[in-house]
Amino acid sequence: MSEVRVIQINESVFAENDRTAELLRNRMTDQGTLFLNFMSSPGSGKTTTLVAIINRLKDRLNIGEMDVDIESSLDAQRVADLTGIRSLQIHNGGLCHIDADMTARALLEYDTKGLDLLILENIGNLVCPAEFDTGAHKNITILSVPEGDDKPLKYPLMYTVSDVVLINKMDALDYFDFDLDKAKERILALNPRAILFPISAKTGDGLEAVCDWILDEVTAVKSDT
Amino acid sequence: MSEVRVIQINESVFAENDRTAELLRNRMTDQGTLFLNFMSSPGSGKTTTLVAIINRLKDRLNIGEMDVDIESSLDAQRVADLTGIRSLQIHNGGLCHIDADMTARALLEYDTKGLDLLILENIGNLVCPAEFDTGAHKNITILSVPEGDDKPLKYPLMYTVSDVVLINKMDALDYFDFDLDKAKERILALNPRAILFPISAKTGDGLEAVCDWILDEVTAVKSDT
């Protein structure tokens, strides 16, 4: 009897996406590039944080960055202007997320060979981006103090899928009703392995620890090569 | 020749939604209930603002409130506890918006007869909720100072579809790089008819003007009855 090839066509969009994401992740591992996906609400300070991190690491690592927005190119321009690294703006045409296929499509126009670190700044949204694996090695969510310590209760999936949570705008802590211990407790209840870094992208406080974590992860990916 | 009934089956989900929304809006107008849809990023202060508005108006208007969240019931509970009005929590099962069908479904379990004002607190998101007419008479977006004055540039549809924009957390203006004139200019470039109210839900500043606007709109809906 001849061998018959079976393809499954009734799988969910998430299963298809997960497979593309795994292929992307493996490719990044093979070429020794750590791929990080940054997510958050609009206005939590993603771009400011990324600029600060990139400027602290760009002499030690070869870094690339991709920004997702609906139709503006402000973020990629800001990252390029303020850091001098190569930045790509992805317009996702009004969707509330970027998935692995869109990331793969973007990488056809953005050469990542030789990069030690590839950063994806996802669209500002706590719902949809959490549902789609982008192919990144690690997911990082930024929660900013003015948003409130109840966000993990209201957007649990985001915190469940995040390996790292940066608690940003710590310089404004005295100004808002934000209980840092409660926020930590709520994040860890959803994801006990989450690593938390309180930071202020504005003052720079706490960013050294984040950069050390990134450097360790780059070393880990390169040792898997 | 017999008459043939034609049905259109290739219409977009948006066209279907718009029709349901129009029916809902007409029903609300017929019963003299002003229906307002509040949208914003997560953490911009929707619930705090609504509690403050409801407490200022509840002696003059019969008010109902519905909250949309993925799976938590925190917001509806908070509104009910802090205002004493009837509040319904809608769990949308992980979607990033609520549409007119979902609103109509919720109204099967929430009697709005006799209400002067029905408030919908949409899910915290600047992308998807802007795309779906909920059947509300007016859309209100909250932009909070810590989010930054660039949000209208990055989420233009939200500001295009909003009749009113509340610029919240004005008490924190000295603390953040937020240019109020630039924010206003960017919103009005997208929607020249938008009405803007700078407010602080925390201190109460600016809320009287918002309440006066709501009272005028209630009168307008009742005169259309």
Short mmCIF file of C-alpha atoms in Angstrom, two decimals:
data_model
loop_
_atom_site.label_atom_id
_atom_site.label_comp_id
_atom_site.label_asym_id
_atom_site.label_seq_id
_atom_site.Cartn_x
_atom_site.Cartn_y
_atom_site.Cartn_z
CA MET A 1 0.00 0.00 0.00
CA SER A 2 1.35 3.42 -0.89
CA GLU A 3 2.07 5.88 1.84
CA VAL A 4 -0.55 8.56 2.15
CA ARG A 5 0.27 12.04 3.31
CA VAL A 6 -2.33 13.43 5.68
CA ILE A 7 -2.87 17.12 6.18
CA GLN A 8 -5.11 18.52 8.83
CA ILE A 9 -7.22 21.40 7.58
CA ASN A 10 -9.59 21.94 10.47
CA GLU A 11 -7.05 23.15 12.97
CA SER A 12 -7.56 26.42 14.71
CA VAL A 13 -5.87 29.60 13.63
CA PHE A 14 -3.97 29.43 16.93
CA ALA A 15 -2.52 25.98 16.18
CA GLU A 16 -1.34 27.17 12.75
CA ASN A 17 0.12 30.25 14.32
CA ASP A 18 1.90 28.26 17.00
CA ARG A 19 3.62 26.16 14.33
CA THR A 20 4.83 29.21 12.39
CA ALA A 21 5.98 30.75 15.67
CA GLU A 22 7.99 27.66 16.57
CA LEU A 23 9.71 27.68 13.14
CA LEU A 24 10.58 31.36 13.57
CA ARG A 25 11.89 30.82 17.09
CA ASN A 26 14.06 27.92 15.96
CA ARG A 27 15.47 30.03 13.13
CA MET A 28 16.35 32.81 15.56
CA THR A 29 17.98 30.31 17.94
CA ASP A 30 19.97 28.78 15.06
CA GLN A 31 21.39 32.14 14.09
CA GLY A 32 22.10 33.14 17.72
CA THR A 33 19.58 35.99 17.87
CA LEU A 34 17.56 36.51 21.05
CA PHE A 35 14.03 37.57 20.00
CA LEU A 36 12.01 39.56 22.58
CA ASN A 37 8.35 40.60 22.24
CA PHE A 38 7.36 43.70 24.27
CA MET A 39 3.64 44.17 25.00
CA SER A 40 1.56 46.62 27.08
CA SER A 41 -1.38 49.02 27.17
CA PRO A 42 -1.14 52.12 25.01
CA GLY A 43 0.89 54.76 26.81
CA SER A 44 2.64 52.53 29.35
CA GLY A 45 6.04 53.63 28.06
CA LYS A 46 7.07 50.84 25.68
CA THR A 47 9.00 53.03 23.25
CA THR A 48 10.68 55.10 25.99
CA THR A 49 11.72 51.90 27.77
CA LEU A 50 13.06 50.33 24.57
CA VAL A 51 15.06 53.43 23.67
CA ALA A 52 16.61 53.44 27.16
CA ILE A 53 17.44 49.70 27.03
CA ILE A 54 18.84 49.86 23.49
CA ASN A 55 21.07 52.83 24.33
CA ARG A 56 22.47 50.93 27.32
CA LEU A 57 23.18 47.77 25.28
CA LYS A 58 24.00 48.92 21.74
CA ASP A 59 27.77 49.02 22.29
CA ARG A 60 27.75 45.45 23.53
CA LEU A 61 25.13 43.87 21.27
CA ASN A 62 24.13 44.15 17.62
CA ILE A 63 20.42 45.09 18.00
CA GLY A 64 17.50 45.29 15.57
CA GLU A 65 14.02 46.57 16.33
CA MET A 66 10.55 46.28 14.76
CA ASP A 67 7.52 48.38 15.74
CA VAL A 68 3.89 47.48 15.13
CA ASP A 69 1.26 50.18 14.77
CA ILE A 70 -2.01 50.57 12.95
CA GLU A 71 -0.91 53.26 10.55
CA SER A 72 1.59 55.64 12.14
CA SER A 73 5.37 55.33 11.95
CA LEU A 74 6.13 57.42 15.01
CA ASP A 75 7.60 54.69 17.17
CA ALA A 76 10.09 53.23 14.68
CA GLN A 77 11.20 56.74 13.75
CA ARG A 78 11.67 57.61 17.42
CA VAL A 79 13.68 54.46 18.11
CA ALA A 80 15.86 55.06 15.03
CA ASP A 81 16.37 58.75 15.84
CA LEU A 82 17.15 58.24 19.52
CA THR A 83 19.30 55.10 19.30
CA GLY A 84 20.78 55.08 15.79
CA ILE A 85 19.91 51.39 15.28
CA ARG A 86 17.99 49.98 12.33
CA SER A 87 14.25 50.05 13.03
CA LEU A 88 11.37 48.72 10.94
CA GLN A 89 7.80 49.99 11.20
CA ILE A 90 5.11 47.38 10.55
CA HIS A 91 1.62 48.69 9.77
CA ASN A 92 -0.86 45.97 10.62
CA GLY A 93 -3.83 47.60 8.93
CA GLY A 94 -6.07 48.06 11.95
CA LEU A 95 -5.64 44.68 13.62
CA CYS A 96 -5.21 44.53 17.36
CA HIS A 97 -2.23 42.16 17.31
CA ILE A 98 0.66 40.81 15.27
CA ASP A 99 0.92 37.05 14.76
CA ALA A 100 3.78 34.81 13.71
CA ASP A 101 2.88 34.95 9.99
CA MET A 102 2.96 38.75 10.04
CA THR A 103 6.29 38.65 11.87
CA ALA A 104 7.66 36.18 9.31
CA ARG A 105 6.41 38.44 6.52
CA ALA A 106 8.15 41.45 8.09
CA LEU A 107 11.38 39.48 8.39
CA LEU A 108 11.39 39.01 4.60
CA GLU A 109 12.17 42.74 4.47
CA TYR A 110 14.34 43.04 7.54
CA ASP A 111 17.57 41.10 7.59
CA THR A 112 18.24 39.75 11.08
CA LYS A 113 21.45 37.84 10.29
CA GLY A 114 24.21 38.83 12.66
CA LEU A 115 21.85 40.36 15.22
CA ASP A 116 22.41 39.39 18.86
CA LEU A 117 19.04 40.84 19.85
CA LEU A 118 15.82 41.41 17.88
CA ILE A 119 13.15 43.46 19.66
CA LEU A 120 9.49 43.52 18.63
CA GLU A 121 7.39 46.37 20.01
CA ASN A 122 3.88 44.98 19.75
CA ILE A 123 0.77 47.14 19.35
CA GLY A 124 -0.54 48.77 22.54
CA ASN A 125 -3.21 46.35 23.71
CA LEU A 126 -3.65 43.94 26.64
CA VAL A 127 -6.08 41.55 24.95
CA CYS A 128 -5.20 40.34 21.44
CA PRO A 129 -1.37 40.32 21.52
CA ALA A 130 -1.53 37.88 24.44
CA GLU A 131 -3.31 35.34 22.24
CA PHE A 132 -0.78 35.13 19.43
CA ASP A 133 2.71 33.66 19.79
CA THR A 134 4.94 35.90 17.65
CA GLY A 135 7.86 33.49 17.58
CA ALA A 136 9.75 35.45 20.24
CA HIS A 137 11.88 33.58 22.78
CA LYS A 138 10.46 35.63 25.63
CA ASN A 139 7.40 37.82 26.17
CA ILE A 140 7.82 40.98 28.20
CA THR A 141 4.87 43.05 29.43
CA ILE A 142 5.11 46.57 30.73
CA LEU A 143 2.62 47.59 33.42
CA SER A 144 2.82 51.27 34.31
CA VAL A 145 1.96 52.64 37.74
CA PRO A 146 -0.79 55.06 36.54
CA GLU A 147 -2.72 52.13 35.01
CA GLY A 148 -3.38 50.64 38.45
CA ASP A 149 -2.45 47.44 40.29
CA ASP A 150 -5.66 45.68 39.18
CA LYS A 151 -4.58 45.11 35.57
CA PRO A 152 -3.44 41.49 36.18
CA LEU A 153 -6.94 40.73 37.48
CA LYS A 154 -8.58 42.25 34.42
CA TYR A 155 -6.25 41.03 31.66
CA PRO A 156 -5.05 37.73 33.12
CA LEU A 157 -3.91 36.07 29.87
CA MET A 158 -1.36 38.83 29.20
CA TYR A 159 0.35 38.17 32.52
CA THR A 160 0.04 34.41 32.19
CA VAL A 161 2.00 34.40 28.90
CA SER A 162 4.63 36.94 30.01
CA ASP A 163 8.03 35.72 31.14
CA VAL A 164 8.98 39.15 32.43
CA VAL A 165 6.91 42.08 33.72
CA LEU A 166 8.46 45.55 33.87
CA ILE A 167 6.59 47.76 36.32
CA ASN A 168 7.25 51.17 34.79
CA LYS A 169 6.80 54.81 35.88
CA MET A 170 7.91 53.90 39.40
CA ASP A 171 8.96 57.57 39.74
CA ALA A 172 5.20 58.38 39.83
CA LEU A 173 4.42 55.90 42.62
CA ASP A 174 3.68 58.59 45.22
CA TYR A 175 1.22 60.16 42.83
CA PHE A 176 -1.11 57.22 42.21
CA ASP A 177 -2.96 54.61 44.27
CA PHE A 178 -0.76 51.73 43.17
CA ASP A 179 0.17 48.96 45.60
CA LEU A 180 3.40 47.38 44.32
CA ASP A 181 3.09 44.34 46.57
CA LYS A 182 -0.46 43.70 45.42
CA ALA A 183 0.56 44.04 41.77
CA LYS A 184 3.43 41.56 42.26
CA GLU A 185 1.21 39.11 44.14
CA ARG A 186 -1.46 39.24 41.40
CA ILE A 187 1.08 38.69 38.61
CA LEU A 188 2.75 35.80 40.44
CA ALA A 189 -0.63 34.17 41.15
CA LEU A 190 -1.16 33.99 37.36
CA ASN A 191 2.42 33.07 36.52
CA PRO A 192 4.61 31.98 39.45
CA ARG A 193 7.71 31.96 37.20
CA ALA A 194 7.32 35.56 36.03
CA ILE A 195 10.36 37.77 36.66
CA LEU A 196 9.42 41.27 37.86
CA PHE A 197 11.50 44.42 37.48
CA PRO A 198 10.24 47.74 38.92
CA ILE A 199 11.73 50.43 36.65
CA SER A 200 11.49 54.04 35.60
CA ALA A 201 12.31 54.45 31.92
CA LYS A 202 12.33 58.22 32.56
CA THR A 203 14.95 58.25 35.33
CA GLY A 204 16.68 55.01 34.35
CA ASP A 205 16.11 53.39 37.74
CA GLY A 206 16.02 49.62 37.55
CA LEU A 207 17.11 49.36 33.92
CA GLU A 208 20.55 47.93 34.68
CA ALA A 209 18.93 44.81 36.13
CA VAL A 210 16.76 44.43 33.00
CA CYS A 211 19.84 44.81 30.77
CA ASP A 212 21.71 42.19 32.81
CA TRP A 213 18.79 39.81 32.35
CA ILE A 214 18.82 40.45 28.57
CA LEU A 215 22.59 39.86 28.37
CA ASP A 216 22.16 36.53 30.20
CA GLU A 217 19.38 35.51 27.81
CA VAL A 218 21.51 36.41 24.76
CA THR A 219 24.28 34.19 26.17
CA ALA A 220 21.76 31.39 26.73
CA VAL A 221 20.44 31.56 23.14
CA LYS A 222 23.97 31.58 21.73
CA SER A 223 24.88 28.55 23.80
CA ASP A 224 21.88 26.73 22.24
CA THR A 225 23.12 27.51 18.72
CA MET B 1 -44.02 37.06 -12.81
CA SER B 2 -43.94 36.32 -9.06
CA GLU B 3 -42.14 38.63 -6.76
CA VAL B 4 -38.80 37.33 -5.62
CA ARG B 5 -37.37 38.17 -2.24
CA VAL B 6 -33.68 38.93 -2.39
CA ILE B 7 -31.40 38.55 0.57
CA GLN B 8 -27.86 39.75 0.62
CA ILE B 9 -25.52 37.29 2.29
CA ASN B 10 -22.16 38.73 1.42
CA GLU B 11 -22.40 41.83 3.54
CA SER B 12 -19.65 42.57 5.96
CA VAL B 13 -19.88 41.85 9.65
CA PHE B 14 -19.70 45.61 10.13
CA ALA B 15 -22.79 46.27 7.97
CA GLU B 16 -24.76 43.68 9.96
CA ASN B 17 -23.53 45.18 13.19
CA ASP B 18 -24.43 48.70 12.07
CA ARG B 19 -28.02 47.60 11.40
CA THR B 20 -28.38 45.99 14.84
CA ALA B 21 -26.82 49.08 16.39
CA GLU B 22 -29.31 51.36 14.66
CA LEU B 23 -32.25 49.26 15.92
CA LEU B 24 -30.88 49.38 19.46
CA ARG B 25 -30.33 53.14 19.28
CA ASN B 26 -33.87 53.70 17.99
CA ARG B 27 -35.28 51.59 20.80
CA MET B 28 -33.35 53.63 23.38
CA THR B 29 -34.53 56.88 21.80
CA ASP B 30 -38.14 55.63 21.78
CA GLN B 31 -38.03 54.89 25.50
CA GLY B 32 -36.25 58.17 26.30
CA THR B 33 -32.98 56.61 27.49
CA LEU B 34 -29.69 58.27 26.58
CA PHE B 35 -27.16 55.49 25.84
CA LEU B 36 -23.47 56.39 26.25
CA ASN B 37 -20.49 54.16 25.36
CA PHE B 38 -17.28 54.87 27.31
CA MET B 39 -14.01 53.65 25.77
CA SER B 40 -10.29 54.01 26.60
CA SER B 41 -6.97 52.25 27.18
CA PRO B 42 -6.74 49.98 30.20
CA GLY B 43 -6.03 52.05 33.28
CA SER B 44 -7.09 55.46 32.00
CA GLY B 45 -9.66 55.80 34.77
CA LYS B 46 -12.95 54.73 33.14
CA THR B 47 -14.48 53.18 36.25
CA THR B 48 -13.33 55.98 38.58
CA THR B 49 -14.73 58.58 36.16
CA LEU B 50 -18.04 56.74 35.82
CA VAL B 51 -18.45 56.41 39.58
CA ALA B 52 -17.81 60.15 39.99
CA ILE B 53 -20.27 61.07 37.21
CA ILE B 54 -22.98 58.68 38.42
CA ASN B 55 -22.73 59.97 42.01
CA ARG B 56 -23.16 63.54 40.75
CA LEU B 57 -26.20 62.66 38.61
CA LYS B 58 -28.01 59.83 40.39
CA ASP B 59 -30.39 62.10 42.30
CA ARG B 60 -31.49 63.77 39.09
CA LEU B 61 -31.48 60.83 36.66
CA ASN B 62 -32.43 57.16 36.78
CA ILE B 63 -29.13 55.55 35.71
CA GLY B 64 -28.16 52.02 34.68
CA GLU B 65 -24.65 50.76 33.96
CA MET B 66 -23.07 47.80 32.12
CA ASP B 67 -19.39 46.82 32.30
CA VAL B 68 -17.53 44.70 29.78
CA ASP B 69 -14.51 42.66 30.82
CA ILE B 70 -12.88 39.46 29.72
CA GLU B 71 -13.59 37.45 32.84
CA SER B 72 -13.45 39.61 35.97
CA SER B 73 -16.42 41.31 37.62
CA LEU B 74 -14.42 43.95 39.47
CA ASP B 75 -15.72 46.99 37.62
CA ALA B 76 -19.46 46.30 37.87
CA GLN B 77 -19.02 45.44 41.54
CA ARG B 78 -17.10 48.66 42.14
CA VAL B 79 -19.73 50.77 40.36
CA ALA B 80 -22.56 49.08 42.29
CA ASP B 81 -20.73 49.38 45.64
CA LEU B 82 -19.70 53.01 45.20
CA THR B 83 -22.86 54.40 43.61
CA GLY B 84 -25.70 52.09 44.70
CA ILE B 85 -27.09 51.87 41.15
CA ARG B 86 -27.87 48.66 39.30
CA SER B 87 -24.80 47.45 37.40
CA LEU B 88 -24.41 44.48 35.04
CA GLN B 89 -21.09 42.77 34.31
CA ILE B 90 -20.73 41.38 30.80
CA HIS B 91 -17.98 38.79 30.26
CA ASN B 92 -17.08 38.80 26.58
CA GLY B 93 -15.00 35.63 26.68
CA GLY B 94 -11.67 37.07 25.63
CA LEU B 95 -12.77 39.28 22.75
CA CYS B 96 -11.28 42.74 22.45
CA HIS B 97 -14.59 44.56 21.92
CA ILE B 98 -18.35 44.44 22.42
CA ASP B 99 -20.59 44.77 19.38
CA ALA B 100 -24.28 45.62 18.98
CA ASP B 101 -25.41 41.97 19.05
CA MET B 102 -23.60 41.39 22.34
CA THR B 103 -25.15 44.57 23.73
CA ALA B 104 -28.61 43.47 22.58
CA ARG B 105 -28.00 40.07 24.20
CA ALA B 106 -27.03 41.74 27.49
CA LEU B 107 -30.16 43.90 27.38
CA LEU B 108 -32.29 40.73 27.39
CA GLU B 109 -31.11 40.34 31.00
CA TYR B 110 -30.99 43.98 32.02
CA ASP B 111 -34.23 45.92 31.96
CA THR B 112 -33.60 49.48 30.76
CA LYS B 113 -37.23 50.67 30.81
CA GLY B 114 -37.55 53.87 32.79
CA LEU B 115 -33.82 54.66 32.65
CA ASP B 116 -32.87 58.22 31.71
CA LEU B 117 -29.27 57.20 31.17
CA LEU B 118 -27.65 53.87 30.26
CA ILE B 119 -23.86 53.75 30.50
CA LEU B 120 -21.71 51.09 28.82
CA GLU B 121 -18.13 50.77 30.06
CA ASN B 122 -16.41 49.10 27.13
CA ILE B 123 -13.32 46.89 27.47
CA GLY B 124 -10.01 48.74 27.90
CA ASN B 125 -8.67 48.84 24.34
CA LEU B 126 -8.04 51.58 21.75
CA VAL B 127 -8.30 49.36 18.66
CA CYS B 128 -11.27 46.99 18.41
CA PRO B 129 -13.99 48.90 20.31
CA ALA B 130 -13.60 51.77 17.82
CA GLU B 131 -14.64 49.46 14.99
CA PHE B 132 -17.98 48.30 16.39
CA ASP B 133 -21.01 50.53 16.81
CA THR B 134 -22.61 49.37 20.08
CA GLY B 135 -25.90 51.16 19.48
CA ALA B 136 -24.98 54.01 21.83
CA HIS B 137 -26.14 57.54 21.03
CA LYS B 138 -22.70 58.96 21.78
CA ASN B 139 -19.18 57.56 22.06
CA ILE B 140 -16.95 58.97 24.77
CA THR B 141 -13.23 58.24 24.94
CA ILE B 142 -11.04 58.86 27.95
CA LEU B 143 -7.42 59.80 27.29
CA SER B 144 -5.35 60.02 30.47
CA VAL B 145 -2.36 62.33 30.84
CA PRO B 146 0.19 59.56 31.69
CA GLU B 147 -0.60 57.82 28.35
CA GLY B 148 0.87 60.72 26.37
CA ASP B 149 -0.41 63.30 23.89
CA ASP B 150 0.49 61.10 20.89
CA LYS B 151 -2.36 58.61 21.34
CA PRO B 152 -4.62 60.31 18.73
CA LEU B 153 -1.81 59.87 16.18
CA LYS B 154 -1.42 56.20 17.00
CA TYR B 155 -5.06 55.15 17.42
CA PRO B 156 -6.79 57.55 15.00
CA LEU B 157 -10.04 55.60 14.50
CA MET B 158 -10.87 55.77 18.21
CA TYR B 159 -10.75 59.56 18.15
CA THR B 160 -12.52 59.78 14.79
CA VAL B 161 -15.57 57.91 16.13
CA SER B 162 -15.69 59.67 19.50
CA ASP B 163 -18.15 62.51 20.04
CA VAL B 164 -16.55 63.48 23.33
CA VAL B 165 -13.02 63.07 24.67
CA LEU B 166 -12.38 63.36 28.41
CA ILE B 167 -8.75 64.19 29.13
CA ASN B 168 -8.34 62.58 32.54
CA LYS B 169 -5.73 62.67 35.33
CA MET B 170 -5.21 66.40 34.71
CA ASP B 171 -4.03 66.57 38.36
CA ALA B 172 -0.90 64.71 37.18
CA LEU B 173 -0.12 67.14 34.35
CA ASP B 174 3.01 68.55 36.03
CA TYR B 175 4.32 65.05 36.41
CA PHE B 176 4.28 63.91 32.77
CA ASP B 177 5.40 65.24 29.38
CA PHE B 178 1.86 65.84 28.12
CA ASP B 179 1.09 68.86 25.94
CA LEU B 180 -2.65 69.59 26.35
CA ASP B 181 -2.76 71.91 23.32
CA LYS B 182 -1.08 69.31 21.11
CA ALA B 183 -3.48 66.61 22.32
CA LYS B 184 -6.48 68.83 21.57
CA GLU B 185 -5.14 69.79 18.16
CA ARG B 186 -4.50 66.13 17.22
CA ILE B 187 -7.99 65.06 18.32
CA LEU B 188 -9.70 67.93 16.48
CA ALA B 189 -7.69 67.20 13.32
CA LEU B 190 -9.28 63.72 13.30
CA ASN B 191 -12.73 64.88 14.38
CA PRO B 192 -13.38 68.65 14.22
CA ARG B 193 -16.72 68.21 16.01
CA ALA B 194 -15.29 66.40 19.04
CA ILE B 195 -16.09 68.02 22.37
CA LEU B 196 -13.15 67.99 24.78
CA PHE B 197 -13.32 68.12 28.58
CA PRO B 198 -10.12 68.19 30.65
CA ILE B 199 -11.00 66.47 33.95
CA SER B 200 -9.62 64.82 37.04
CA ALA B 201 -11.85 61.99 38.20
CA LYS B 202 -9.74 61.88 41.37
CA THR B 203 -10.22 65.54 42.43
CA GLY B 204 -13.53 66.08 40.61
CA ASP B 205 -12.18 69.00 38.57
CA GLY B 206 -14.04 69.46 35.29
CA LEU B 207 -16.76 66.89 36.02
CA GLU B 208 -19.55 69.46 36.43
CA ALA B 209 -19.16 70.45 32.77
CA VAL B 210 -19.34 66.79 31.71
CA CYS B 211 -22.48 66.29 33.81
CA ASP B 212 -24.08 69.40 32.28
CA TRP B 213 -23.34 68.01 28.81
CA ILE B 214 -24.94 64.66 29.78
CA LEU B 215 -28.04 66.41 31.19
CA ASP B 216 -28.42 68.35 27.91
CA GLU B 217 -28.11 65.13 25.91
CA VAL B 218 -30.72 63.38 28.07
CA THR B 219 -33.08 66.30 27.39
CA ALA B 220 -32.35 66.06 23.66
CA VAL B 221 -33.10 62.31 23.54
CA LYS B 222 -36.33 62.78 25.48
CA SER B 223 -37.45 65.55 23.11
CA ASP B 224 -36.93 63.06 20.21
CA THR B 225 -39.21 60.51 21.86
#
